[in-house]
PDB file of C-alpha atoms in Angstrom:
ATOM      1  CA  MET H   1     -17.409  -5.727   8.375  1.00  0.00           C
ATOM      2  CA  VAL H   2     -14.270  -3.586   8.176  1.00  0.00           C
ATOM      3  CA  ASN H   3     -12.830  -2.308   4.899  1.00  0.00           C
ATOM      4  CA  VAL H   4      -9.189  -2.757   3.917  1.00  0.00           C
ATOM      5  CA  LEU H   5      -7.796  -1.028   0.832  1.00  0.00           C
ATOM      6  CA  PHE H   6      -4.931  -2.802  -0.905  1.00  0.00           C
ATOM      7  CA  LEU H   7      -2.413  -0.599  -2.693  1.00  0.00           C
ATOM      8  CA  VAL H   8      -0.338  -2.807  -4.971  1.00  0.00           C
ATOM      9  CA  GLY H   9       2.963  -1.146  -5.750  1.00  0.00           C
ATOM     10  CA  SER H  10       3.484  -2.688  -9.176  1.00  0.00           C
ATOM     11  CA  LEU H  11       1.163  -1.743 -12.016  1.00  0.00           C
ATOM     12  CA  ARG H  12       2.224  -4.817 -14.009  1.00  0.00           C
ATOM     13  CA  ASP H  13      -0.509  -7.390 -14.589  1.00  0.00           C
ATOM     14  CA  GLY H  14       0.230 -10.509 -12.588  1.00  0.00           C
ATOM     15  CA  SER H  15       3.051  -8.852 -10.648  1.00  0.00           C
ATOM     16  CA  PHE H  16       4.592 -10.670  -7.712  1.00  0.00           C
ATOM     17  CA  SER H  17       3.282  -7.902  -5.454  1.00  0.00           C
ATOM     18  CA  HIS H  18      -0.255  -8.512  -6.752  1.00  0.00           C
ATOM     19  CA  GLN H  19       0.171 -12.231  -6.158  1.00  0.00           C
ATOM     20  CA  MET H  20       1.239 -11.543  -2.576  1.00  0.00           C
ATOM     21  CA  ALA H  21      -1.811  -9.313  -2.139  1.00  0.00           C
ATOM     22  CA  LYS H  22      -4.056 -12.127  -3.345  1.00  0.00           C
ATOM     23  CA  GLU H  23      -2.595 -14.400  -0.638  1.00  0.00           C
ATOM     24  CA  ALA H  24      -3.247 -11.731   2.012  1.00  0.00           C
ATOM     25  CA  GLU H  25      -6.795 -11.285   0.688  1.00  0.00           C
ATOM     26  CA  LYS H  26      -7.423 -14.976   1.390  1.00  0.00           C
ATOM     27  CA  LEU H  27      -6.325 -14.420   4.990  1.00  0.00           C
ATOM     28  CA  LEU H  28      -8.890 -11.621   5.367  1.00  0.00           C
ATOM     29  CA  LYS H  29     -11.786 -13.551   3.805  1.00  0.00           C
ATOM     30  CA  GLY H  30     -14.838 -13.324   6.019  1.00  0.00           C
ATOM     31  CA  LYS H  31     -13.106 -10.799   8.278  1.00  0.00           C
ATOM     32  CA  ALA H  32     -12.795  -7.746   6.043  1.00  0.00           C
ATOM     33  CA  ASN H  33     -13.957  -6.371   2.732  1.00  0.00           C
ATOM     34  CA  VAL H  34     -10.920  -5.984   0.496  1.00  0.00           C
ATOM     35  CA  THR H  35     -10.729  -3.543  -2.378  1.00  0.00           C
ATOM     36  CA  TYR H  36      -7.807  -2.647  -4.620  1.00  0.00           C
ATOM     37  CA  LEU H  37      -6.857   0.961  -5.328  1.00  0.00           C
ATOM     38  CA  ASP H  38      -6.723   1.654  -9.048  1.00  0.00           C
ATOM     39  CA  TYR H  39      -4.246   4.475  -9.427  1.00  0.00           C
ATOM     40  CA  SER H  40      -3.135   3.657 -12.976  1.00  0.00           C
ATOM     41  CA  GLN H  41      -4.529   6.933 -14.329  1.00  0.00           C
ATOM     42  CA  VAL H  42      -2.998   9.196 -11.671  1.00  0.00           C
ATOM     43  CA  PRO H  43      -0.483  11.564 -13.271  1.00  0.00           C
ATOM     44  CA  VAL H  44       2.938  12.380 -11.845  1.00  0.00           C
ATOM     45  CA  PHE H  45       2.369  14.844  -8.995  1.00  0.00           C
ATOM     46  CA  ASN H  46       2.310  18.456 -10.151  1.00  0.00           C
ATOM     47  CA  GLN H  47       0.901  21.347  -8.119  1.00  0.00           C
ATOM     48  CA  ASP H  48      -0.432  22.865 -11.343  1.00  0.00           C
ATOM     49  CA  LEU H  49      -2.825  19.887 -11.544  1.00  0.00           C
ATOM     50  CA  GLU H  50      -4.203  20.133  -8.007  1.00  0.00           C
ATOM     51  CA  THR H  51      -7.152  22.362  -8.912  1.00  0.00           C
ATOM     52  CA  PRO H  52      -9.619  21.530 -10.094  1.00  0.00           C
ATOM     53  CA  VAL H  53      -9.227  18.099  -8.504  1.00  0.00           C
ATOM     54  CA  LEU H  54      -8.667  15.474 -11.176  1.00  0.00           C
ATOM     55  CA  PRO H  55     -11.209  12.617 -11.434  1.00  0.00           C
ATOM     56  CA  ALA H  56      -8.505  10.025 -10.772  1.00  0.00           C
ATOM     57  CA  ILE H  57      -7.552  11.818  -7.531  1.00  0.00           C
ATOM     58  CA  THR H  58     -11.182  12.137  -6.484  1.00  0.00           C
ATOM     59  CA  ALA H  59     -11.654   8.399  -7.017  1.00  0.00           C
ATOM     60  CA  ALA H  60      -8.470   7.546  -5.082  1.00  0.00           C
ATOM     61  CA  ARG H  61      -9.474   9.823  -2.199  1.00  0.00           C
ATOM     62  CA  GLU H  62     -12.935   8.266  -2.077  1.00  0.00           C
ATOM     63  CA  ALA H  63     -11.421   4.758  -1.930  1.00  0.00           C
ATOM     64  CA  VAL H  64      -9.157   5.835   0.943  1.00  0.00           C
ATOM     65  CA  LYS H  65     -12.061   7.527   2.705  1.00  0.00           C
ATOM     66  CA  GLN H  66     -14.093   4.293   2.612  1.00  0.00           C
ATOM     67  CA  ALA H  67     -11.185   2.226   4.023  1.00  0.00           C
ATOM     68  CA  ASP H  68     -10.584   1.520   7.672  1.00  0.00           C
ATOM     69  CA  ALA H  69      -6.976   0.641   6.820  1.00  0.00           C
ATOM     70  CA  ILE H  70      -4.536   0.487   3.911  1.00  0.00           C
ATOM     71  CA  TRP H  71      -2.187  -2.407   3.172  1.00  0.00           C
ATOM     72  CA  ILE H  72       0.611  -1.657   0.724  1.00  0.00           C
ATOM     73  CA  PHE H  73       2.168  -4.512  -1.270  1.00  0.00           C
ATOM     74  CA  SER H  74       5.430  -3.201  -2.576  1.00  0.00           C
ATOM     75  CA  PRO H  75       8.189  -4.336  -4.822  1.00  0.00           C
ATOM     76  CA  VAL H  76      11.671  -3.033  -4.078  1.00  0.00           C
ATOM     77  CA  TYR H  77      12.989  -0.703  -6.762  1.00  0.00           C
ATOM     78  CA  ASN H  78      16.685   0.128  -6.239  1.00  0.00           C
ATOM     79  CA  TYR H  79      16.312  -0.342  -2.491  1.00  0.00           C
ATOM     80  CA  GLY H  80      13.499   2.180  -2.285  1.00  0.00           C
ATOM     81  CA  ILE H  81       9.810   2.930  -2.616  1.00  0.00           C
ATOM     82  CA  PRO H  82       8.598   2.426  -6.184  1.00  0.00           C
ATOM     83  CA  GLY H  83       7.859   5.649  -8.036  1.00  0.00           C
ATOM     84  CA  PRO H  84       4.176   4.896  -8.614  1.00  0.00           C
ATOM     85  CA  VAL H  85       3.594   4.231  -4.900  1.00  0.00           C
ATOM     86  CA  LYS H  86       5.437   7.370  -3.833  1.00  0.00           C
ATOM     87  CA  ASN H  87       3.478   9.339  -6.395  1.00  0.00           C
ATOM     88  CA  ILE H  88       0.039   8.206  -5.197  1.00  0.00           C
ATOM     89  CA  LEU H  89       1.069   8.780  -1.603  1.00  0.00           C
ATOM     90  CA  ASP H  90       2.226  12.287  -2.562  1.00  0.00           C
ATOM     91  CA  TRP H  91      -1.167  13.009  -4.084  1.00  0.00           C
ATOM     92  CA  LEU H  92      -3.108  11.511  -1.165  1.00  0.00           C
ATOM     93  CA  SER H  93      -1.018  13.276   1.477  1.00  0.00           C
ATOM     94  CA  ARG H  94      -1.900  16.740   0.169  1.00  0.00           C
ATOM     95  CA  ALA H  95      -4.197  18.799   2.404  1.00  0.00           C
ATOM     96  CA  LEU H  96      -7.844  18.575   1.415  1.00  0.00           C
ATOM     97  CA  ASP H  97      -8.071  22.336   1.861  1.00  0.00           C
ATOM     98  CA  LEU H  98      -5.158  23.745  -0.133  1.00  0.00           C
ATOM     99  CA  SER H  99      -5.506  27.116   1.571  1.00  0.00           C
ATOM    100  CA  ASN H 100      -4.221  25.314   4.708  1.00  0.00           C
ATOM    101  CA  PRO H 101      -1.238  23.216   3.579  1.00  0.00           C
ATOM    102  CA  LYS H 102      -0.787  21.820   7.103  1.00  0.00           C
ATOM    103  CA  GLY H 103      -4.412  20.770   7.286  1.00  0.00           C
ATOM    104  CA  PRO H 104      -5.601  17.171   7.236  1.00  0.00           C
ATOM    105  CA  SER H 105      -5.300  15.008   4.167  1.00  0.00           C
ATOM    106  CA  ILE H 106      -7.416  11.991   3.263  1.00  0.00           C
ATOM    107  CA  LEU H 107      -4.631   9.884   4.851  1.00  0.00           C
ATOM    108  CA  GLN H 108      -4.871  11.649   8.215  1.00  0.00           C
ATOM    109  CA  ASP H 109      -4.492   9.009  10.977  1.00  0.00           C
ATOM    110  CA  LYS H 110      -5.221   6.162   8.546  1.00  0.00           C
ATOM    111  CA  LEU H 111      -3.993   2.772   9.727  1.00  0.00           C
ATOM    112  CA  ILE H 112      -1.390   1.350   7.343  1.00  0.00           C
ATOM    113  CA  THR H 113       0.960  -1.579   6.917  1.00  0.00           C
ATOM    114  CA  VAL H 114       3.405  -2.762   4.269  1.00  0.00           C
ATOM    115  CA  SER H 115       4.481  -6.080   2.769  1.00  0.00           C
ATOM    116  CA  ALA H 116       7.161  -6.490   0.126  1.00  0.00           C
ATOM    117  CA  VAL H 117       8.318  -9.140  -2.258  1.00  0.00           C
ATOM    118  CA  ALA H 118      11.811  -8.892  -3.773  1.00  0.00           C
ATOM    119  CA  ASN H 119      15.106 -10.698  -3.804  1.00  0.00           C
ATOM    120  CA  GLY H 120      16.789  -8.072  -1.709  1.00  0.00           C
ATOM    121  CA  GLY H 121      16.543  -4.607  -0.254  1.00  0.00           C
ATOM    122  CA  HIS H 122      13.684  -5.217   2.153  1.00  0.00           C
ATOM    123  CA  GLU H 123      15.354  -3.426   5.046  1.00  0.00           C
ATOM    124  CA  PRO H 124      16.165  -0.190   3.156  1.00  0.00           C
ATOM    125  CA  LEU H 125      12.672  -0.257   1.677  1.00  0.00           C
ATOM    126  CA  PHE H 126      11.021  -0.720   5.070  1.00  0.00           C
ATOM    127  CA  ALA H 127      13.183   2.020   6.547  1.00  0.00           C
ATOM    128  CA  ALA H 128      11.999   4.374   3.790  1.00  0.00           C
ATOM    129  CA  TYR H 129       8.344   3.504   4.472  1.00  0.00           C
ATOM    130  CA  LYS H 130       8.886   3.869   8.252  1.00  0.00           C
ATOM    131  CA  ALA H 131      10.251   7.367   7.638  1.00  0.00           C
ATOM    132  CA  LEU H 132       7.604   8.406   5.121  1.00  0.00           C
ATOM    133  CA  LEU H 133       4.373   7.026   6.545  1.00  0.00           C
ATOM    134  CA  PRO H 134       4.413   8.871   9.899  1.00  0.00           C
ATOM    135  CA  PHE H 135       5.495  12.051   8.117  1.00  0.00           C
ATOM    136  CA  ILE H 136       2.341  11.905   5.970  1.00  0.00           C
ATOM    137  CA  ARG H 137       0.399  11.373   9.206  1.00  0.00           C
ATOM    138  CA  THR H 138      -0.595   7.753   8.874  1.00  0.00           C
ATOM    139  CA  GLN H 139      -0.400   5.225  11.733  1.00  0.00           C
ATOM    140  CA  ILE H 140       1.829   2.229  11.085  1.00  0.00           C
ATOM    141  CA  VAL H 141       0.427  -1.057  12.332  1.00  0.00           C
ATOM    142  CA  GLY H 142       2.451  -4.139  13.230  1.00  0.00           C
ATOM    143  CA  GLU H 143       5.600  -5.537  11.699  1.00  0.00           C
ATOM    144  CA  PHE H 144       6.171  -5.424   7.964  1.00  0.00           C
ATOM    145  CA  THR H 145       6.513  -8.672   5.989  1.00  0.00           C
ATOM    146  CA  GLY H 146       9.291  -9.187   3.473  1.00  0.00           C
ATOM    147  CA  SER H 147       9.483 -12.166   1.155  1.00  0.00           C
ATOM    148  CA  PRO H 148      12.017 -13.324  -1.421  1.00  0.00           C
ATOM    149  CA  ILE H 149      10.961 -14.336  -4.913  1.00  0.00           C
ATOM    150  CA  ASN H 150      11.235 -18.074  -5.494  1.00  0.00           C
ATOM    151  CA  PRO H 151      13.851 -18.634  -8.245  1.00  0.00           C
ATOM    152  CA  GLU H 152      11.549 -20.452 -10.645  1.00  0.00           C
ATOM    153  CA  ALA H 153       9.077 -17.542 -10.552  1.00  0.00           C
ATOM    154  CA  TRP H 154      11.267 -15.608 -12.976  1.00  0.00           C
ATOM    155  CA  GLY H 155      10.471 -18.236 -15.617  1.00  0.00           C
ATOM    156  CA  THR H 156       6.971 -19.291 -14.604  1.00  0.00           C
ATOM    157  CA  GLY H 157       5.625 -15.959 -13.385  1.00  0.00           C
ATOM    158  CA  GLN H 158       4.175 -17.780 -10.339  1.00  0.00           C
ATOM    159  CA  LEU H 159       5.144 -16.511  -6.872  1.00  0.00           C
ATOM    160  CA  ILE H 160       5.246 -19.197  -4.196  1.00  0.00           C
ATOM    161  CA  LEU H 161       5.366 -17.838  -0.690  1.00  0.00           C
ATOM    162  CA  SER H 162       7.026 -19.866   2.065  1.00  0.00           C
ATOM    163  CA  GLU H 163       5.111 -21.083   5.095  1.00  0.00           C
ATOM    164  CA  GLU H 164       7.098 -18.585   7.150  1.00  0.00           C
ATOM    165  CA  THR H 165       5.998 -15.711   4.910  1.00  0.00           C
ATOM    166  CA  LEU H 166       2.366 -16.890   4.973  1.00  0.00           C
ATOM    167  CA  SER H 167       2.554 -17.010   8.766  1.00  0.00           C
ATOM    168  CA  GLN H 168       3.958 -13.483   8.871  1.00  0.00           C
ATOM    169  CA  LEU H 169       1.197 -12.249   6.531  1.00  0.00           C
ATOM    170  CA  GLU H 170      -1.385 -13.897   8.773  1.00  0.00           C
ATOM    171  CA  GLN H 171       0.048 -12.120  11.809  1.00  0.00           C
ATOM    172  CA  GLN H 172       0.098  -8.850   9.859  1.00  0.00           C
ATOM    173  CA  ALA H 173      -3.566  -9.349   8.901  1.00  0.00           C
ATOM    174  CA  ASN H 174      -4.489 -10.062  12.518  1.00  0.00           C
ATOM    175  CA  ASP H 175      -2.567  -7.022  13.744  1.00  0.00           C
ATOM    176  CA  LEU H 176      -4.337  -4.829  11.225  1.00  0.00           C
ATOM    177  CA  LEU H 177      -7.782  -6.168  12.152  1.00  0.00           C
ATOM    178  CA  GLU H 178      -7.040  -5.724  15.827  1.00  0.00           C
ATOM    179  CA  ALA H 179      -5.935  -2.128  15.308  1.00  0.00           C
ATOM    180  CA  ILE H 180      -9.166  -1.362  13.413  1.00  0.00           C
ATOM    181  CA  GLN H 181     -11.262  -2.627  16.317  1.00  0.00           C
TER     182      GLN H 181
END
């Protein structure tokens, strides 16, 4: 069975992004092994910290190495990529051999897709990901899925995805699985 690594862009427990990831995980049940990247201990990128390689970076690289594909679930922060997501991608995009900065990273040619949940800003966010992801030498798969937050979720904490969004997530899952094959 294939391995898909979920990178949830919000570190908040019970975040809407995490809830969206859980829905996508259901769509992959029986088709892929899903794991979640824990990057909560990764420091802000700093070249002074690159050597020796920090344990949190080693663990993140190993998780990426084991994955056939990565699926990012992102909130929209001020119409852009959330800082924690950009930070982990900065770390993971660094060359494995620092004596050759243009050499391959652990992300080299990794299949990747993005879904986002927010009340606005999906298009600028997706444009930022579409600019960044090829630059760090990943391969974007399929169309991205954007979903609004249902109004009552702000009080209940419970994200409810529309049938349209669930259908888009299903297509995204299928596209990712097909690209892996």
